[in-house]
Short mmCIF file of C-alpha atoms in Angstrom, two decimals:
data_model
loop_
_atom_site.label_atom_id
_atom_site.label_comp_id
_atom_site.label_asym_id
_atom_site.label_seq_id
_atom_site.Cartn_x
_atom_site.Cartn_y
_atom_site.Cartn_z
CA UNK A 16 -0.26 12.78 0.36
CA UNK A 17 -0.20 13.93 4.28
CA UNK A 18 4.08 13.89 5.02
CA UNK A 19 4.93 14.42 1.30
CA UNK A 20 7.65 17.26 2.03
CA UNK A 21 10.70 16.39 4.26
CA UNK A 22 13.50 19.05 5.64
CA UNK A 23 16.18 17.59 3.83
CA UNK A 24 19.47 18.83 3.47
CA UNK A 25 18.86 23.01 4.72
CA UNK A 26 15.29 22.96 2.60
CA UNK A 27 11.96 21.86 2.14
CA UNK A 28 11.55 19.05 -0.50
CA UNK A 29 9.78 15.91 -1.49
CA UNK A 30 10.49 12.49 -0.40
CA UNK A 31 11.54 11.37 -3.54
CA UNK A 32 13.88 14.12 -3.26
CA UNK A 33 15.52 13.48 -0.11
CA UNK A 34 18.67 11.31 -1.38
CA UNK A 35 21.14 10.18 0.93
CA UNK A 36 24.92 9.24 -0.48
CA UNK A 37 25.50 5.50 -0.41
CA UNK A 38 28.82 5.78 0.97
CA UNK A 39 27.45 7.74 4.16
CA UNK A 40 28.82 6.44 7.33
CA UNK A 41 25.34 6.18 8.83
CA UNK A 42 24.22 3.48 5.31
CA UNK A 43 27.54 1.87 6.28
CA UNK A 44 27.92 1.85 10.00
CA UNK A 45 24.82 2.69 11.50
CA UNK A 46 26.57 6.09 12.15
CA UNK A 47 24.84 8.63 13.14
CA UNK A 48 21.78 9.71 15.47
CA UNK A 49 17.91 10.62 15.58
CA UNK A 50 14.58 11.42 18.20
CA UNK A 51 11.73 10.49 18.05
CA UNK A 52 9.37 13.78 19.09
CA UNK A 53 5.41 13.44 19.74
CA UNK A 54 3.36 16.69 18.68
CA UNK A 55 -0.30 16.81 19.22
CA UNK A 56 -2.10 19.04 16.75
CA UNK A 57 0.80 21.50 15.71
CA UNK A 58 3.18 21.20 19.07
CA UNK A 59 6.19 18.89 19.79
CA UNK A 60 6.43 17.83 22.34
CA UNK A 61 9.84 19.38 24.46
CA UNK A 62 10.73 19.57 21.79
CA UNK A 63 13.99 21.46 23.91
CA UNK A 64 14.73 18.27 25.55
CA UNK A 65 14.31 15.73 22.17
CA UNK A 66 17.12 18.71 20.72
CA UNK A 67 19.74 18.78 23.62
CA UNK A 68 19.31 14.59 23.67
CA UNK A 69 20.23 15.08 19.85
CA UNK A 70 23.18 16.92 20.28
CA UNK A 71 24.85 14.59 22.97
CA UNK A 72 24.45 11.76 20.99
CA UNK A 73 26.34 14.21 18.08
CA UNK A 74 28.71 15.12 20.09
CA UNK A 75 29.89 11.58 21.61
CA UNK A 76 29.93 10.31 18.03
CA UNK A 77 32.33 13.64 16.75
CA UNK A 78 29.17 14.59 14.10
CA UNK A 79 29.66 18.06 12.85
CA UNK A 80 27.05 20.22 13.88
CA UNK A 81 24.05 19.58 11.53
CA UNK A 82 21.89 19.80 14.13
CA UNK A 83 22.31 23.07 14.97
CA UNK A 84 21.66 24.45 11.73
CA UNK A 85 19.24 26.99 11.13
CA UNK A 86 16.05 27.78 13.87
CA UNK A 87 14.77 23.50 14.24
CA UNK A 88 11.80 24.32 16.10
CA UNK A 89 10.68 26.88 13.33
CA UNK A 90 12.11 24.21 10.11
CA UNK A 91 9.44 21.58 12.49
CA UNK A 92 6.54 23.79 12.98
CA UNK A 93 7.45 24.22 9.09
CA UNK A 94 6.43 20.65 8.15
CA UNK A 95 3.66 20.39 10.15
CA UNK A 96 2.06 23.08 8.65
CA UNK A 97 3.46 22.43 4.93
CA UNK A 98 1.53 19.12 5.89
CA UNK A 99 -1.34 19.93 6.97
CA UNK A 100 -0.93 18.29 9.95
CA UNK A 101 -1.79 20.93 12.51
CA UNK A 102 -4.96 20.09 13.52
CA UNK A 103 -4.25 16.93 14.20
CA UNK A 104 -1.43 14.48 16.13
CA UNK A 105 2.18 13.58 14.32
CA UNK A 106 4.90 12.35 14.55
CA UNK A 107 8.13 14.39 14.07
CA UNK A 108 11.80 11.76 13.46
CA UNK A 109 14.99 14.05 13.06
CA UNK A 110 18.35 11.93 11.93
CA UNK A 111 21.52 13.37 11.46
CA UNK A 112 23.94 11.43 9.26
CA UNK A 113 27.43 10.36 10.61
CA UNK A 114 28.22 12.46 6.67
CA UNK A 115 30.65 10.52 3.88
CA UNK A 116 32.99 8.20 4.39
CA UNK A 117 36.47 7.75 2.43
CA UNK A 118 40.02 6.69 3.60
CA UNK A 119 41.60 2.97 2.37
CA UNK A 120 39.43 0.86 4.32
CA UNK A 121 35.94 3.65 4.53
CA UNK A 122 36.09 4.48 8.32
CA UNK A 123 37.23 8.04 7.31
CA UNK A 124 34.85 10.97 7.27
CA UNK A 125 35.48 13.15 4.73
CA UNK A 126 32.08 14.97 4.71
CA UNK A 127 29.41 17.25 6.62
CA UNK A 128 27.08 15.27 8.26
CA UNK A 129 22.91 15.33 6.57
CA UNK A 130 19.86 16.91 9.20
CA UNK A 131 16.62 14.89 7.88
CA UNK A 132 13.73 15.73 9.06
CA UNK A 133 9.90 13.46 8.68
CA UNK A 134 6.90 14.79 10.38
CA UNK A 135 3.78 12.00 9.50
CA UNK A 136 0.21 11.82 11.39
CA UNK A 137 0.11 10.18 13.89
CA UNK A 138 -3.28 7.40 14.80
CA UNK A 139 -2.91 6.72 19.07
CA UNK A 140 -4.48 3.07 19.54
CA UNK A 141 -6.15 3.76 22.26
CA UNK A 142 -7.16 -0.19 22.91
CA UNK A 143 -3.57 -0.81 24.24
CA UNK A 144 -4.80 1.14 27.15
CA UNK A 145 -7.64 -1.19 27.70
CA UNK A 146 -5.58 -4.98 26.51
CA UNK A 147 -2.22 -4.50 27.64
CA UNK A 148 0.86 -5.82 26.09
CA UNK A 149 2.51 -8.63 26.76
CA UNK A 150 6.38 -8.80 26.93
CA UNK A 151 8.96 -11.59 26.43
CA UNK A 152 12.66 -11.64 28.34
CA UNK A 153 15.17 -10.80 25.72
CA UNK A 154 18.81 -13.19 26.03
CA UNK A 155 19.94 -10.05 24.20
CA UNK A 156 21.38 -7.81 26.80
CA UNK A 157 21.52 -4.16 27.44
CA UNK A 158 25.81 -3.32 28.60
CA UNK A 159 25.92 0.24 31.24
CA UNK A 160 29.20 0.32 29.39
CA UNK A 161 29.10 0.77 25.71
CA UNK A 162 29.88 4.40 24.29
CA UNK A 163 26.09 3.89 22.80
CA UNK A 164 24.64 3.58 26.13
CA UNK A 165 22.53 6.78 26.63
CA UNK A 166 22.39 8.18 23.12
CA UNK A 167 19.21 7.32 20.19
CA UNK A 168 22.06 5.42 17.31
CA UNK A 169 20.69 4.58 14.01
CA UNK A 170 22.87 1.74 14.84
CA UNK A 171 19.40 -0.33 16.62
CA UNK A 172 20.01 -3.72 15.43
CA UNK A 173 19.95 -5.12 18.96
CA UNK A 174 16.98 -3.69 20.25
CA UNK A 175 15.35 -4.33 16.23
CA UNK A 176 16.92 -8.82 17.24
CA UNK A 177 15.15 -8.44 20.43
CA UNK A 178 11.40 -7.28 19.10
CA UNK A 179 11.59 -9.93 16.52
CA UNK A 180 12.09 -12.58 18.73
CA UNK A 181 9.96 -11.58 21.12
CA UNK A 182 7.11 -11.28 18.55
CA UNK A 183 8.53 -14.46 17.31
CA UNK A 184 7.53 -15.36 20.86
CA UNK A 185 3.64 -15.04 20.74
CA UNK A 186 4.87 -10.97 22.80
CA UNK A 187 4.58 -7.27 21.75
CA UNK A 188 7.68 -6.40 23.28
CA UNK A 189 10.88 -7.74 25.03
CA UNK A 190 12.10 -6.32 28.86
CA UNK A 191 16.62 -6.20 27.83
CA UNK A 192 18.78 -7.21 30.90
CA UNK A 193 21.99 -5.77 32.06
CA UNK A 194 24.46 -8.25 31.19
CA UNK A 195 24.70 -8.61 35.58
CA UNK A 196 20.76 -9.20 35.04
CA UNK A 197 18.95 -6.53 35.71
CA UNK A 198 16.23 -4.25 34.33
CA UNK A 199 16.90 -2.16 31.94
CA UNK A 200 14.51 -1.40 29.53
CA UNK A 201 12.02 -2.47 26.72
CA UNK A 202 13.32 -2.67 23.20
CA UNK A 203 12.50 1.01 22.68
CA UNK A 204 10.20 2.23 25.94
CA UNK A 205 11.29 2.86 29.64
CA UNK A 206 9.40 0.91 31.81
CA UNK A 207 8.24 1.63 35.55
CA UNK A 208 6.73 -1.49 37.76
CA UNK A 209 4.74 -0.58 40.89
CA UNK A 210 4.58 -2.38 44.41
CA UNK A 211 3.01 -1.90 47.05
CA UNK A 212 2.12 1.96 45.82
CA UNK A 213 5.46 2.38 45.11
CA UNK A 214 6.58 3.10 41.91
CA UNK A 215 9.98 2.31 40.67
CA UNK A 216 12.11 2.25 37.47
CA UNK A 217 15.50 1.08 36.00
CA UNK A 218 17.98 4.02 36.99
CA UNK A 219 20.40 5.28 34.07
CA UNK A 220 22.74 3.25 35.42
CA UNK A 221 21.49 0.62 33.79
CA UNK A 222 22.58 0.86 30.98
CA UNK A 223 19.32 2.75 29.48
CA UNK A 224 18.29 5.45 26.83
CA UNK A 225 16.14 8.49 29.51
CA UNK A 226 13.41 8.44 27.83
CA UNK A 227 11.70 12.27 27.54
CA UNK A 228 8.11 10.58 28.56
CA UNK A 229 9.94 9.24 31.41
CA UNK A 230 10.57 12.01 32.36
CA UNK A 231 7.61 13.18 31.54
CA UNK A 232 5.88 10.59 34.56
CA UNK A 233 8.80 11.10 37.16
CA UNK A 234 7.93 14.44 37.07
CA UNK A 235 3.73 13.99 37.30
CA UNK A 236 4.38 10.45 40.02
CA UNK A 237 5.83 13.52 42.00
CA UNK A 238 3.82 15.77 42.21
CA UNK A 239 0.51 13.06 42.31
CA UNK A 240 2.87 12.58 45.82
CA UNK A 241 3.75 8.71 44.73
CA UNK A 242 6.81 7.73 45.76
CA UNK A 243 9.67 7.22 42.45
CA UNK A 244 12.76 5.21 43.27
CA UNK A 245 15.14 4.96 40.65
CA UNK A 246 16.47 1.12 41.20
CA UNK A 247 19.37 -1.58 40.02
CA UNK A 248 16.64 -4.74 40.47
CA UNK A 249 16.59 -7.59 39.34
CA UNK A 250 13.55 -9.41 37.06
CA UNK A 251 12.50 -10.92 39.58
CA UNK A 252 11.59 -7.49 41.06
CA UNK A 253 9.63 -7.40 38.12
CA UNK A 254 7.66 -10.37 38.04
CA UNK A 255 6.58 -9.28 41.53
CA UNK A 256 4.78 -6.29 40.82
CA UNK A 257 1.46 -5.36 40.96
CA UNK A 258 1.77 -2.45 38.00
CA UNK A 259 4.33 -2.92 34.76
CA UNK A 260 3.72 0.24 32.35
CA UNK A 261 6.10 1.09 29.24
CA UNK A 262 6.91 4.55 28.20
CA UNK A 263 7.90 6.48 25.05
CA UNK A 264 7.01 9.28 23.15
CA UNK A 265 4.57 7.22 20.01
CA UNK A 266 2.78 4.60 22.86
CA UNK A 267 3.33 7.70 25.73
CA UNK A 268 1.57 5.30 29.00
CA UNK A 269 0.56 1.76 27.95
CA UNK A 270 0.35 -1.10 30.42
CA UNK A 271 1.39 -4.20 30.92
CA UNK A 272 0.18 -7.05 30.74
CA UNK A 273 2.00 -10.33 30.95
CA UNK A 274 5.93 -10.20 31.54
CA UNK A 275 7.20 -13.73 30.59
CA UNK A 276 3.72 -15.67 31.33
CA UNK A 277 3.89 -14.15 34.98
CA UNK A 278 0.33 -11.52 34.07
CA UNK A 279 -1.17 -8.16 35.57
CA UNK A 280 -4.47 -6.90 35.97
CA UNK A 281 -4.50 -4.02 33.26
CA UNK A 282 -4.79 -0.92 33.70
CA UNK A 283 -4.16 -0.66 37.15
CA UNK A 284 -4.99 2.35 39.19
CA UNK A 285 -1.47 3.58 39.63
CA UNK A 286 -0.85 3.53 35.81
CA UNK A 287 -4.51 5.14 35.16
CA UNK A 288 -4.06 7.95 37.57
CA UNK A 289 0.06 8.74 35.94
CA UNK A 290 -1.66 8.22 32.64
CA UNK A 291 -4.89 10.81 33.13
CA UNK A 292 -2.15 12.85 34.17
CA UNK A 293 -0.48 12.32 31.22
CA UNK A 294 -2.88 13.34 29.25
CA UNK A 295 -4.07 16.31 31.02
CA UNK A 296 -0.09 17.35 30.68
CA UNK A 297 -0.50 17.00 26.82
CA UNK A 298 -3.78 18.54 26.35
CA UNK A 299 -2.31 21.94 27.25
CA UNK A 300 0.69 22.33 24.72
CA UNK A 301 -3.28 22.23 22.19
CA UNK A 302 -4.77 25.53 24.44
#
């Protein structure tokens, strides 16, 4: 089975052997951080950016230096090799747990964090690039003042609840707003829109997680002389756009065909341009 071996607690083991204790703070309280990374034919995309964000999350949550254990890049390469994922597209997930809990309330930390890395094959679905995805508007808010804003925490319930509500309403995902009504992001992806040839995306002050793919898209737009503005905007600006798309490591660049019933022609010309250039960028990894 492809993806059968994982890296856990300093060694390669089978999935069945990778066991997180029931008193780990990740299990009890969602105390931990994670990263999701695309690998193209054995080469992780911008692994250094993901590791920096993981380290920042560890510092924020006061986790120990489990992420520093060993050579992470070499470990990921070995994991892709032993799972026979060097010739296909794959998804690498890194999770740093909160460590064992203790004390009369169970809130104290007694043990070190654990580092878990998995790698599995990933089948990209190009039909989404043709038909687009549909977004609802979530009633759950992204709070820029939250200490979890800007880190990829395993405490993910707000996103899960928002996405499930969107699916229950017949959409694929949801736009999340700040308490002040400004566009932040989708439940697990960054959002962009195009109006009059100008590319817009919410500023990090809107409580979003600044994605690695988001960063790459902004760089590509700059190189293609597409003006890109980081903004604090209400939902009206998004609904008035000519094109909308979302980005993350798994979907790369996915056009949006509707937001709360407002439809968009997909894929739009700027979305196509950026998608093609992004494809060129990731193809250079395996050559």
